Coordinates of C-alpha atoms and ligand atoms in Angstrom, one line a residue:
X1 CA -7.6 -14.5 -13.6
X2 CA -11.0 -15.6 -12.6
X3 CA -12.4 -18.9 -13.8
X4 CA -15.1 -18.5 -16.5
X5 CA -18.0 -19.4 -14.2
X6 CA -17.0 -16.7 -11.8
X7 CA -16.5 -14.1 -14.5
X8 CA -19.9 -15.0 -15.9
X9 CA -21.5 -14.6 -12.5
X10 CA -19.9 -11.2 -11.9
X11 CA -21.0 -10.0 -15.3
X12 CA -24.6 -11.3 -14.8
X13 CA -24.7 -9.6 -11.4
X14 CA -23.9 -6.3 -13.1
X15 CA -20.6 -5.9 -11.3
X16 CA -18.4 -6.1 -14.3
X17 CA -20.0 -3.7 -16.8
X18 CA -17.4 -3.7 -19.6
X19 CA -16.1 -0.2 -18.7
X20 CA -12.4 0.7 -19.2
X21 CA -10.4 3.4 -17.5
X22 CA -10.5 5.3 -20.7
X23 CA -14.3 5.0 -20.8
X24 CA -14.4 6.4 -17.3
X25 CA -12.5 9.6 -18.3
X26 CA -14.3 10.0 -21.6
X27 CA -17.7 9.7 -19.9
X28 CA -16.6 12.2 -17.2
X29 CA -15.3 14.6 -19.8
X30 CA -18.6 14.4 -21.7
X31 CA -20.7 14.8 -18.5
X32 CA -18.7 17.2 -16.5
X33 CA -16.7 19.1 -19.3
X34 CA -15.7 22.4 -17.7
X35 CA -16.0 21.4 -14.1
X36 CA -12.7 21.2 -12.3
X37 CA -11.3 17.7 -12.1
X38 CA -7.9 18.4 -10.5
X39 CA -6.4 21.2 -8.4
X40 CA -2.7 21.2 -8.1
X41 CA -1.4 24.4 -6.4
X42 CA -2.6 27.3 -8.6
X43 CA -3.4 24.9 -11.5
X44 CA -7.1 24.0 -12.0
X45 CA -7.7 21.4 -14.7
X46 CA -11.2 20.7 -16.1
X47 CA -12.4 17.3 -17.1
X48 CA -12.3 18.3 -20.7
X49 CA -8.8 19.4 -20.5
X50 CA -7.7 16.4 -18.5
X51 CA -9.0 14.1 -21.2
X52 CA -7.3 16.1 -23.9
X53 CA -4.0 16.1 -22.2
X54 CA -4.2 12.3 -21.6
X55 CA -5.0 11.6 -25.2
X56 CA -2.2 13.9 -26.5
X57 CA 0.3 12.2 -24.1
X58 CA -0.9 8.8 -25.2
X59 CA -0.1 9.8 -28.8
X60 CA 3.3 11.0 -27.8
X61 CA 4.1 7.9 -25.8
X62 CA 3.0 5.8 -28.7
X63 CA 5.3 7.7 -31.0
X64 CA 8.1 6.9 -28.5
X65 CA 7.3 3.2 -28.9
X66 CA 5.1 2.5 -25.9
X67 CA 2.7 -0.3 -26.8
X68 CA -0.2 -2.3 -25.5
X69 CA 0.8 -4.6 -22.6
X70 CA 4.2 -2.8 -22.2
X71 CA 5.0 -2.2 -18.5
X72 CA 5.8 1.4 -17.5
X73 CA 7.1 2.1 -14.0
X74 CA 5.5 5.3 -12.8
X75 CA 6.9 7.1 -9.8
X76 CA 5.4 10.5 -9.4
X77 CA 4.5 12.6 -6.4
X78 CA 1.0 14.2 -6.0
X79 CA 1.1 16.4 -9.2
X80 CA -1.4 16.9 -12.0
X81 CA 0.9 15.2 -14.6
X82 CA 0.3 11.9 -12.8
X83 CA -3.2 11.8 -14.3
X84 CA -2.0 12.6 -17.8
X85 CA 0.4 9.7 -17.5
X86 CA -1.9 7.1 -16.1
X87 CA -4.8 7.9 -18.4
X88 CA -2.4 8.0 -21.4
X89 CA -1.1 4.6 -20.5
X90 CA -4.6 3.2 -19.8
X91 CA -5.6 4.5 -23.2
X92 CA -2.7 2.7 -24.9
X93 CA -3.3 -0.5 -22.8
X94 CA 0.3 -0.2 -21.5
X95 CA 0.4 -1.2 -17.8
X96 CA 1.5 1.4 -15.2
X97 CA 3.5 -0.2 -12.4
X98 CA 2.7 2.0 -9.4
X99 CA 5.9 2.8 -7.5
X100 CA 5.8 5.1 -4.5
X101 CA 7.8 8.4 -4.3
X102 CA 9.6 6.9 -1.3
X103 CA 11.1 4.0 -3.4
X104 CA 14.7 4.2 -4.2
X105 CA 17.1 2.3 -6.4
X106 CA 16.5 -1.1 -4.8
X107 CA 12.8 -1.0 -5.5
X108 CA 12.9 0.9 -8.8
X109 CA 15.6 -1.3 -10.2
X110 CA 13.6 -4.4 -9.2
X111 CA 10.4 -3.1 -10.8
X112 CA 12.1 -2.2 -14.0
X113 CA 13.9 -5.5 -14.4
X114 CA 11.2 -7.8 -13.1
X115 CA 8.6 -6.3 -15.4
X116 CA 11.0 -5.7 -18.3
X117 CA 9.7 -2.1 -18.3
X118 CA 9.7 -0.1 -21.5
X119 CA 9.8 3.2 -19.7
X120 CA 10.3 4.7 -16.2
X121 CA 8.4 7.9 -15.7
X122 CA 9.5 9.9 -12.7
X123 CA 10.1 13.4 -11.4
X124 CA 13.1 15.7 -10.8
X125 CA 14.0 16.7 -7.3
X126 CA 11.2 15.9 -4.8
X127 CA 11.5 15.9 -1.0
X128 CA 15.2 16.6 -1.3
X129 CA 15.9 13.6 -3.5
X130 CA 16.8 13.7 -7.2
X131 CA 14.7 11.0 -8.8
X132 CA 16.7 11.3 -12.0
X133 CA 19.6 9.5 -10.3
X134 CA 17.4 6.4 -10.4
X135 CA 17.9 6.3 -14.2
X136 CA 21.0 4.3 -13.5
X137 CA 18.9 1.3 -12.3
X138 CA 16.2 1.6 -15.0
X139 CA 18.1 -0.8 -17.3
X140 CA 16.7 -0.6 -20.8
X141 CA 13.7 1.4 -19.8
X142 CA 13.4 4.8 -21.4
X143 CA 13.6 7.5 -18.6
X144 CA 11.0 10.2 -18.8
X145 CA 10.9 13.1 -16.4
X146 CA 8.0 15.3 -15.4
X147 CA 10.0 18.4 -14.7
X148 CA 13.6 19.3 -15.6
X149 CA 14.7 16.3 -17.6
X150 CA 18.4 16.6 -16.9
X151 CA 19.4 14.8 -20.1
X152 CA 16.5 12.4 -20.1
X153 CA 13.2 12.7 -22.1
X154 CA 11.0 15.5 -20.9
X155 CA 7.4 14.4 -20.3
X156 CA 6.3 18.0 -21.4
X157 CA 7.8 17.4 -24.9
X158 CA 5.7 14.3 -25.5
X159 CA 2.2 15.7 -25.9
X160 CA 1.4 15.2 -29.5
X161 CA -1.5 15.3 -32.0
X162 CA -0.6 11.9 -33.5
X163 CA -3.0 9.0 -34.1
X164 CA -3.9 6.4 -31.6
X165 CA -4.2 2.7 -32.0
X166 CA -7.2 0.8 -30.7
X167 CA -7.3 0.6 -26.9
X168 CA -7.6 -2.3 -24.5
X169 CA -10.8 -4.2 -23.5
X170 CA -12.4 -4.3 -20.1
X171 CA -11.1 -7.7 -19.1
X172 CA -7.5 -6.8 -20.0
X173 CA -5.1 -5.9 -17.3
X174 CA -5.1 -2.2 -16.5
X175 CA -2.1 -1.9 -14.3
X176 CA 0.2 -3.6 -11.7
X177 CA -0.3 -2.4 -8.2
X178 CA 2.2 -3.1 -5.4
X179 CA 1.6 -5.4 -2.5
X180 CA 3.1 -4.5 0.9
X181 CA 4.3 -8.0 0.7
X182 CA 5.7 -10.5 3.2
X183 CA 8.4 -12.1 1.1
X184 CA 11.9 -11.1 -0.1
X185 CA 10.8 -9.4 -3.2
X186 CA 7.8 -7.2 -3.6
X187 CA 4.8 -8.8 -5.4
X188 CA 2.9 -7.1 -8.2
X189 CA -0.9 -7.2 -8.3
X190 CA -2.5 -7.4 -11.7
X191 CA -5.9 -5.6 -11.8
X192 CA -8.3 -5.5 -14.7
X193 CA -10.3 -2.5 -15.8
X194 CA -13.6 -4.4 -15.1
X195 CA -12.8 -5.6 -11.6
X196 CA -11.1 -2.4 -10.4
X197 CA -13.8 -0.1 -11.7
X198 CA -16.5 -2.2 -10.0
X199 CA -14.8 -1.5 -6.7
X200 CA -14.3 2.2 -7.6
X201 CA -18.0 2.8 -8.6
X202 CA -19.3 1.1 -5.5
X203 CA -16.8 2.9 -3.3
X204 CA -17.9 6.3 -4.7
X205 CA -21.5 5.3 -3.8
X206 CA -20.7 4.1 -0.3
X207 CA -18.7 7.2 0.4
X208 CA -21.4 9.5 -0.9
X209 CA -19.4 11.2 -3.7
X210 CA -21.2 13.7 -5.9
X211 CA -20.1 16.4 -8.4
X212 CA -19.9 18.7 -5.3
X213 CA -17.3 16.5 -3.6
X214 CA -13.8 17.8 -3.1
X215 CA -11.3 15.1 -2.2
X216 CA -8.0 15.9 -0.7
X217 CA -5.0 13.6 -1.6
X218 CA -2.2 13.7 0.9
X219 CA -1.4 10.0 0.8
X220 CA 0.7 9.0 -2.2
X221 CA -1.8 9.3 -5.1
X222 CA -0.7 6.0 -6.5
X223 CA -1.4 4.1 -3.3
X224 CA -4.4 1.8 -3.7
X225 CA -6.3 3.6 -0.9
X226 CA -5.9 7.0 -2.6
X227 CA -6.6 5.6 -6.0
X228 CA -9.7 3.6 -5.5
X229 CA -11.3 3.7 -2.0
X230 CA -13.0 5.8 -3.4
X231 CA -9.9 7.8 -4.2
X232 CA -9.2 9.8 -7.2
X233 CA -10.9 7.4 -9.6
X234 CA -14.0 7.4 -7.5
X235 CA -14.0 11.2 -7.6
X236 CA -13.6 11.2 -11.4
X237 CA -16.5 8.7 -11.7
X238 CA -18.7 11.1 -9.6
X239 CA -17.5 14.3 -11.3
X240 CA -16.0 15.9 -8.2
X241 CA -12.7 17.6 -7.7
X242 CA -9.4 16.1 -6.7
X243 CA -7.2 18.4 -4.6
X244 CA -3.6 17.4 -4.6
X245 CA -1.2 18.1 -1.8
X246 CA 2.5 17.2 -1.7
X247 CA 2.5 17.5 2.0
X248 CA 0.4 16.2 4.8
X249 CA 1.5 18.9 7.3
X250 CA -1.5 20.4 9.0
X251 CA -0.1 23.9 8.8
X252 CA -0.3 23.7 4.9
X253 CA -3.2 21.3 4.6
X254 CA -5.7 23.0 6.9
X255 CA -5.7 26.3 4.9
X256 CA -6.0 24.2 1.7
X257 CA -9.0 22.4 3.1
X258 CA -10.5 25.8 3.8
X259 CA -9.6 27.3 0.4
X260 CA -10.8 24.4 -1.7
X261 CA -13.8 23.6 0.6
X262 CA -12.6 20.0 0.8
X263 CA -15.4 17.6 1.8
X264 CA -13.5 14.3 2.1
X265 CA -10.0 13.2 2.9
X266 CA -8.2 9.9 3.4
X267 CA -5.5 9.4 6.0
X268 CA -3.5 6.6 7.7
X269 CA -3.8 6.5 11.5
X270 CA -0.6 8.4 12.4
X271 CA -1.7 11.3 10.2
X272 CA -5.1 11.3 11.7
X273 CA -3.4 11.6 15.1
X274 CA -1.3 14.5 13.8
X275 CA -4.3 16.3 12.4
X276 CA -6.3 15.9 15.6
X277 CA -3.5 17.3 17.7
X278 CA -2.9 20.2 15.3
X279 CA -6.6 21.0 15.1
X280 CA -6.9 21.2 18.9
X281 CA -4.0 23.7 18.8
X282 CA -4.8 25.7 15.7
X283 CA -8.7 25.6 15.7
X284 CA -8.7 25.7 11.8
X285 CA -11.8 26.2 9.8
X286 CA -12.6 22.7 8.6
X287 CA -16.3 23.4 8.3
X288 CA -16.4 22.0 4.7
X289 CA -15.1 18.6 5.8
X290 CA -17.8 16.0 5.9
X291 CA -15.9 12.7 6.0
X292 CA -12.5 11.7 7.2
X293 CA -11.5 8.2 6.0
X294 CA -8.8 6.4 8.0
X295 CA -7.3 3.2 6.9
X296 CA -4.1 1.3 6.0
X297 CA -3.4 0.3 9.6
X298 CA -5.5 -0.3 12.7
X299 CA -7.0 2.9 14.2
X300 CA -7.0 2.9 18.0
X301 CA -10.5 3.3 19.5
X302 CA -9.3 6.2 21.5
X303 CA -8.1 8.1 18.4
X304 CA -11.3 7.1 16.5
X305 CA -13.4 8.7 19.3
X306 CA -11.7 12.1 18.8
X307 CA -12.4 12.5 15.1
X308 CA -16.0 13.7 15.3
X309 CA -15.6 16.0 18.3
X310 CA -12.3 17.6 17.2
X311 CA -12.6 17.8 13.4
X312 CA -16.4 18.1 13.2
X313 CA -16.8 15.5 10.5
X314 CA -17.8 11.9 10.2
X315 CA -15.2 9.2 10.6
X316 CA -15.1 6.3 8.1
X317 CA -12.8 3.4 8.8
X318 CA -11.4 1.7 5.7
X319 CA -9.8 -1.7 5.8
X320 CA -8.5 -2.5 2.4
X321 CA -5.8 -4.2 0.4
X322 CA -4.4 -3.6 -3.1
X323 CA -5.1 -7.3 -3.8
X324 CA -8.8 -6.5 -3.7
X325 CA -11.2 -6.7 -0.7
X326 CA -12.1 -3.3 0.8
X327 CA -14.3 -2.8 3.9
X328 CA -15.9 0.4 4.9
X329 CA -17.9 1.6 7.8
X330 CA -21.0 3.2 6.3
X331 CA -21.7 6.9 6.6
X332 CA -25.0 6.1 8.4
X333 CA -23.5 3.6 10.8
X334 CA -23.7 4.4 14.5
X335 CA -20.8 5.1 16.8
X336 CA -20.6 1.5 18.1
X337 CA -19.7 0.4 14.5
X338 CA -17.7 3.4 13.3
X339 CA -15.5 3.6 16.3
X340 CA -14.9 0.0 17.0
X341 CA -14.9 -1.9 13.7
X342 CA -13.0 -1.7 10.4
X343 CA -16.1 -1.9 8.3
X344 CA -17.8 -4.5 6.1
X345 CA -17.1 -5.5 2.5
X346 CA -18.1 -3.5 -0.5
X347 CA -19.9 -6.2 -2.3
X348 CA -22.6 -8.8 -1.6
X349 CA -20.4 -11.1 -3.7
X350 CA -17.3 -10.6 -1.5
X351 CA -16.8 -14.0 0.1
X352 CA -15.2 -13.7 3.5
X353 CA -13.9 -16.8 5.4
X354 CA -12.5 -16.6 8.8
X355 CA -10.6 -19.8 9.6
X356 CA -8.3 -21.5 12.1
X357 CA -4.8 -22.6 11.4
X358 CA -6.2 -25.7 9.6
X359 CA -8.5 -23.6 7.3
X360 CA -11.6 -24.7 9.3
X361 CA -14.1 -21.8 9.7
X362 CA -14.4 -20.4 13.2
X363 CA -17.7 -19.2 14.8
X364 CA -18.5 -15.5 14.4
X365 CA -16.9 -13.5 17.1
X366 CA -13.8 -15.7 17.2
X367 CA -10.5 -14.5 15.8
X368 CA -9.2 -16.3 12.8
X369 CA -7.3 -15.9 9.5
X370 CA -9.2 -13.8 6.9
X371 CA -9.5 -15.4 3.5
X372 CA -11.4 -13.8 0.7
X373 CA -12.6 -14.2 -2.8
X374 CA -14.8 -12.0 -4.9
X375 CA -15.4 -9.8 -8.0
X376 CA -12.5 -7.5 -7.4
X377 CA -10.0 -9.7 -5.5
X378 CA -7.1 -11.1 -7.5
X379 CA -6.7 -14.8 -8.0
X380 CA -2.9 -14.6 -8.2
X381 CA 0.1 -12.2 -8.2
X382 CA 1.7 -11.3 -11.4
X383 CA 4.3 -13.9 -12.6
X384 CA 4.7 -15.4 -9.1
X385 CA 3.5 -19.0 -9.6
X386 CA 5.4 -20.5 -6.7
X387 CA 4.3 -17.8 -4.2
X388 CA 0.7 -18.0 -5.5
X389 CA 0.5 -21.7 -4.4
X390 CA 0.7 -20.6 -0.8
X391 CA -0.8 -17.1 -1.0
X392 CA -4.1 -18.5 -2.3
X393 CA -6.2 -21.5 -1.5
X394 CA -6.8 -24.2 -4.1
X395 CA -10.3 -22.8 -4.6
X396 CA -9.0 -19.3 -5.2
X397 CA -9.3 -17.5 -1.8
X398 CA -6.6 -14.9 -1.1
X399 CA -4.9 -15.5 2.2
X400 CA -4.8 -11.9 3.5
X401 CA -2.5 -12.7 6.4
X402 CA -4.8 -10.6 8.6
X403 CA -6.4 -11.9 11.8
X404 CA -9.9 -10.7 12.2
X405 CA -13.2 -11.3 14.0
X406 CA -16.6 -10.9 12.4
X407 CA -19.3 -9.2 14.4
X408 CA -23.0 -8.5 13.8
X409 CA -23.9 -7.3 10.4
X410 CA -20.7 -8.8 8.9
X411 CA -18.5 -6.0 10.2
X412 CA -14.8 -7.0 10.7
X413 CA -12.5 -6.1 13.5
X414 CA -8.8 -6.4 12.7
X415 CA -7.1 -8.1 15.7
X416 CA -3.7 -8.8 14.4
X417 CA -1.6 -10.3 11.6
X418 CA -0.1 -13.6 10.8
X419 CA 2.0 -12.4 7.9
X420 CA 5.7 -11.6 8.2
X421 CA 5.1 -7.9 7.7
X422 CA 5.5 -4.7 9.7
X423 CA 2.8 -2.1 9.3
X424 CA 4.6 1.1 10.1
X425 CA 1.7 3.5 10.2
X426 CA 0.2 2.1 7.0
X427 CA 3.5 1.6 5.3
X428 CA 4.0 -2.1 4.8
X429 CA 7.4 -3.7 5.2
X430 CA 8.2 -7.3 4.4
X431 CA 10.4 -8.6 7.1
X432 CA 12.2 -10.9 4.7
X433 CA 13.0 -8.2 2.2
X434 CA 14.8 -6.1 4.8
X435 CA 16.6 -9.2 6.3
X436 CA 17.9 -10.0 2.8
X437 CA 19.5 -6.6 2.6
X438 CA 20.9 -6.8 6.2
X439 CA 22.6 -10.0 5.3
X440 CA 24.7 -8.2 2.7
X441 CA 26.4 -6.2 5.5
X442 CA 29.9 -7.6 5.9
X443 CA 29.6 -8.0 9.7
X444 CA 26.1 -9.6 9.7
X445 CA 25.9 -13.3 10.1
X446 CA 22.1 -13.5 10.5
X447 CA 19.2 -11.1 10.8
X448 CA 15.6 -11.0 11.8
X449 CA 13.3 -8.0 11.5
X450 CA 10.4 -7.6 13.9
X451 CA 7.6 -5.1 14.6
X452 CA 7.7 -3.3 17.9
X453 CA 4.6 -1.5 19.3
X454 CA 4.8 2.3 18.9
X455 CA 2.4 4.9 20.3
X456 CA 2.5 7.1 17.2
X457 CA 3.1 4.8 14.2
X458 CA 1.4 1.7 15.7
X459 CA 4.5 -0.3 14.9
X460 CA 8.2 0.4 14.3
X461 CA 10.8 -2.0 13.0
X462 CA 13.6 -3.5 15.0
X463 CA 16.4 -5.5 13.4
X464 CA 18.0 -8.2 15.4
X465 CA 21.4 -9.2 14.1
X466 CA 23.9 -11.9 14.9
X467 CA 27.5 -10.7 14.2
X468 CA 30.0 -12.8 12.3
X469 CA 32.8 -14.4 14.3
X470 CA 35.6 -11.9 14.8
X471 CA 33.6 -9.0 13.3
X472 CA 32.8 -5.8 15.2
X473 CA 29.2 -5.3 15.9
X474 CA 27.8 -2.5 13.7
X475 CA 25.8 0.3 15.4
X476 CA 22.4 1.4 14.2
X477 CA 23.7 4.4 12.2
X478 CA 26.0 2.1 10.3
X479 CA 23.3 -0.4 9.6
X480 CA 21.0 2.4 8.4
X481 CA 23.7 3.9 6.2
X482 CA 24.3 0.4 4.7
X483 CA 20.7 -0.1 3.8
X484 CA 20.4 3.5 2.4
X485 CA 23.4 2.8 0.3
X486 CA 21.7 -0.3 -1.1
X487 CA 18.9 2.0 -2.2
X488 CA 16.2 0.8 0.1
X489 CA 13.2 3.1 0.7
X490 CA 13.6 5.0 3.9
X491 CA 10.4 3.7 5.5
X492 CA 11.9 0.1 5.3
X493 CA 15.1 1.1 7.2
X494 CA 15.0 -0.3 10.8
X495 CA 14.2 2.1 13.6
X496 CA 16.1 0.1 16.2
X497 CA 18.9 -2.5 16.3
X498 CA 19.5 -5.2 18.8
X499 CA 22.7 -7.2 18.5
X500 CA 22.4 -10.8 20.0
X501 CA 25.0 -13.5 20.3
X502 CA 22.9 -16.0 18.5
X503 CA 19.3 -16.8 17.7
X504 CA 17.5 -19.3 19.7
X505 CA 16.6 -22.7 18.2
X506 CA 14.0 -25.2 19.3
X507 CA 14.7 -28.5 20.9
X508 CA 14.6 -30.3 17.6
X509 CA 17.1 -27.8 16.3
X510 CA 14.7 -26.0 13.9
X511 CA 13.1 -22.6 14.2
X512 CA 10.7 -21.1 11.7
X513 CA 11.6 -17.6 11.0
X514 CA 8.1 -16.6 12.1
X515 CA 8.6 -18.2 15.5
X516 CA 12.0 -16.6 15.7
X517 CA 10.5 -13.2 15.0
X518 CA 7.7 -13.7 17.6
X519 CA 10.3 -14.7 20.1
X520 CA 12.5 -11.7 19.4
X521 CA 9.6 -9.4 19.5
X522 CA 8.6 -10.7 22.9
X523 CA 12.2 -10.3 24.0
X524 CA 12.3 -6.7 22.9
X525 CA 8.9 -5.8 24.4
X526 CA 9.5 -7.5 27.7
X527 CA 11.1 -5.2 30.3
X528 CA 14.8 -6.0 30.0
X529 CA 16.6 -7.9 32.8
X530 CA 19.3 -6.0 34.7
X531 CA 22.3 -5.8 32.4
X532 CA 20.3 -6.3 29.2
X533 CA 19.3 -2.9 27.7
X534 CA 16.5 -2.4 25.2
X535 CA 18.1 0.8 23.8
X536 CA 18.8 1.0 20.1
X537 CA 22.1 -0.5 19.3
X538 CA 22.4 -2.2 22.7
X539 CA 23.3 -5.9 23.1
X540 CA 21.0 -8.3 24.7
X541 CA 21.6 -11.9 25.5
X542 CA 19.4 -14.2 23.5
X543 CA 16.8 -16.0 25.4
X544 CA 17.0 -13.7 28.4
X545 CA 13.3 -13.6 29.2
X546 CA 12.5 -17.2 28.4
X547 CA 12.5 -19.8 31.0
X548 CA 14.8 -22.7 30.0
X549 CA 12.7 -25.2 28.2
X550 CA 9.7 -22.9 28.1
X551 CA 7.6 -24.5 25.3
X552 CA 6.1 -21.1 24.5
X553 CA 9.4 -19.8 23.3
X554 CA 11.2 -21.2 20.3
X555 CA 13.5 -22.7 22.8
X556 CA 16.9 -22.6 24.3
X557 CA 19.8 -20.9 22.6
X558 CA 22.1 -22.9 20.3
X559 CA 25.5 -23.8 21.5
X560 CA 27.9 -20.8 21.4
X561 CA 29.4 -20.5 17.9
X562 CA 26.8 -22.7 16.3
X563 CA 25.2 -21.0 13.4
X564 CA 21.5 -20.6 14.0
X565 CA 19.5 -23.7 13.1
X566 CA 19.2 -24.9 9.6
X567 CA 16.3 -23.3 7.9
X568 CA 17.0 -20.3 10.0
X569 CA 20.4 -19.3 9.0
X570 CA 20.7 -17.1 6.0
X571 CA 24.3 -16.2 6.7
X572 CA 26.6 -16.2 3.8
X573 CA 29.7 -17.6 5.4
Ligands
LIG601 P1 -1.5 -4.4 0.9 O1 -1.9 -5.8 0.8 O2 -0.1 -4.1 0.8 O3 -2.3 -3.5 0.1 O4 -1.8 -4.0 2.4 C1 -3.1 -4.2 2.9 C2 -3.0 -4.6 4.4 O5 -3.0 -3.4 5.2 C3 -4.1 -5.4 4.9 O6 -4.0 -6.7 4.6 C4 -4.0 -5.1 6.4 O7 -2.9 -5.9 6.9 C5 -3.5 -3.7 6.4 N1 -4.7 -2.8 6.7 C6 -5.3 -2.0 5.7 N2 -6.3 -1.3 6.3 C7 -6.3 -1.6 7.6 C8 -7.1 -1.2 8.7 N3 -8.1 -0.3 8.6 N4 -6.9 -1.8 9.9 C9 -5.9 -2.7 10.0 N5 -5.1 -3.1 9.0 C10 -5.3 -2.5 7.8
LIG602 O1 -3.6 -0.5 3.2 C1 -4.1 -0.7 2.1 O2 -3.5 -1.3 1.2 C2 -5.4 -0.1 1.8 C3 -6.1 0.6 2.8 C4 -7.4 1.1 2.6 C5 -6.0 -0.2 0.6 O3 -5.4 -0.9 -0.4 C6 -7.3 0.3 0.3 C7 -8.0 1.0 1.4 O4 -7.9 0.2 -0.9

């Protein structure tokens, strides 16, 4: 939480207004009553009805025993019930934990146990997967299903006319959002009503939302981008309409844009590319579309340049993070900014520091680590004291792990990343989390997961493994099946596999895993020497491209049979 002097400042500046999520919906219902808040297929839900549904569900959840501060893991696709659920929980002061539909038993089990969740609210079969099977990892959490309950509690049965207890206050936590993370276990991000709604209201303003706005959601609705930048909450603040889609496929989405006269949509870069290619082929009527937001991963300049000409709308680049800071290019910015930068911060009180490896600020125009502090950036992850000591500076700046450059006007250009994360088209993967799962394979002695450049996704994942003495090297399909069986979300499962005899170590016998990953990435992206193939599942000799003793590489390989250096080896034998 923010120190008192900062909290006072943010209140005095008018950023924190004392609004809660429930206030947002109540005000919207009063102001916009019969206007359509949500379109889900053939269903059209007014603001008045949305508020009523949320309050009735809040009463039912309360009767079921859901209380203020309880954690409730919410895993729903882009369906209208999502809004009933989150506003019901907001009203009670119970904290939604925003899982993604792609999460499987590994993630859901962890969220339920780590947060001691009271309930797990999910769906039936979605995208070919039966989410009710996740009930087995929900522990003591009550399983509630939107759809056919299959023996669990049906969400539809919970709407009730019962009484409601007093709700939470604006400085209370509203929910726990997920971080893409860079460590073994996902981190949870505690956001308050006051801080989050400040970013939402400002975002709605920056993105020009009005009651006539129609916002298309194809990204997972619980993702921070789709929720708050300006996202569905920004639309509700402005009195516009949220149009939900469970697919991002242009063949379905383009007619939906036309039918609902969608004015603004948010995409990650691979989807933007898909839409551009499809629009060139199909020549759809996208005349209602005014703004296409693209964020979550770096957008190539060449793709950015096609948005205006091909889709006939403005591009807005969005560089944000669930921990807080969000940057936008502004709607009246010129092409030089919109096509080549990732925007500037929302707030005059967003503090942005760009520093070298010793935390010393670098001159403008120079690439450095982005640190930030401000009225909607967290001061710490939820229940993660040890991690917080390194993820934040002593004076409360969040170390984003992004490498950026600041140019005229305070605009930022994302140049890379220093965190141990793969950004697979906007889906973030913590290298260590996947490595920990790889190490459970009986034939794997050690593992390192790295990002490989990819024309479509920006990055894909490659797992390097060292096989245990005497074991047969697994092939990619076996590794993938192993990780799927462990219940890891599909987007975290490596795209490629390289088997190496051993990991290299430095002259002093120590290798940081980050150096190791950099080395392996270089190995994988350097054209292979004769005999060393870069194909999935192929073997490659460690150290092939490195000159012996080359100081730029982590160093020479360890002696055959020597486990990788101490601090590197995570093998279990
Ligand atoms: P998370 O902290 O999981 O919410 O993920 C936020 C991260 O996504 C940022 O720290 C960046 O690494 C990345 N990111 C988001 N938007 C962009 C963008 N427009 N360009 C490049 N990277 C981005
Ligand atoms: O990637 C993100 O997490 C992100 C991107 C754009 C985000 O959280 C946001 C906008 O708010």
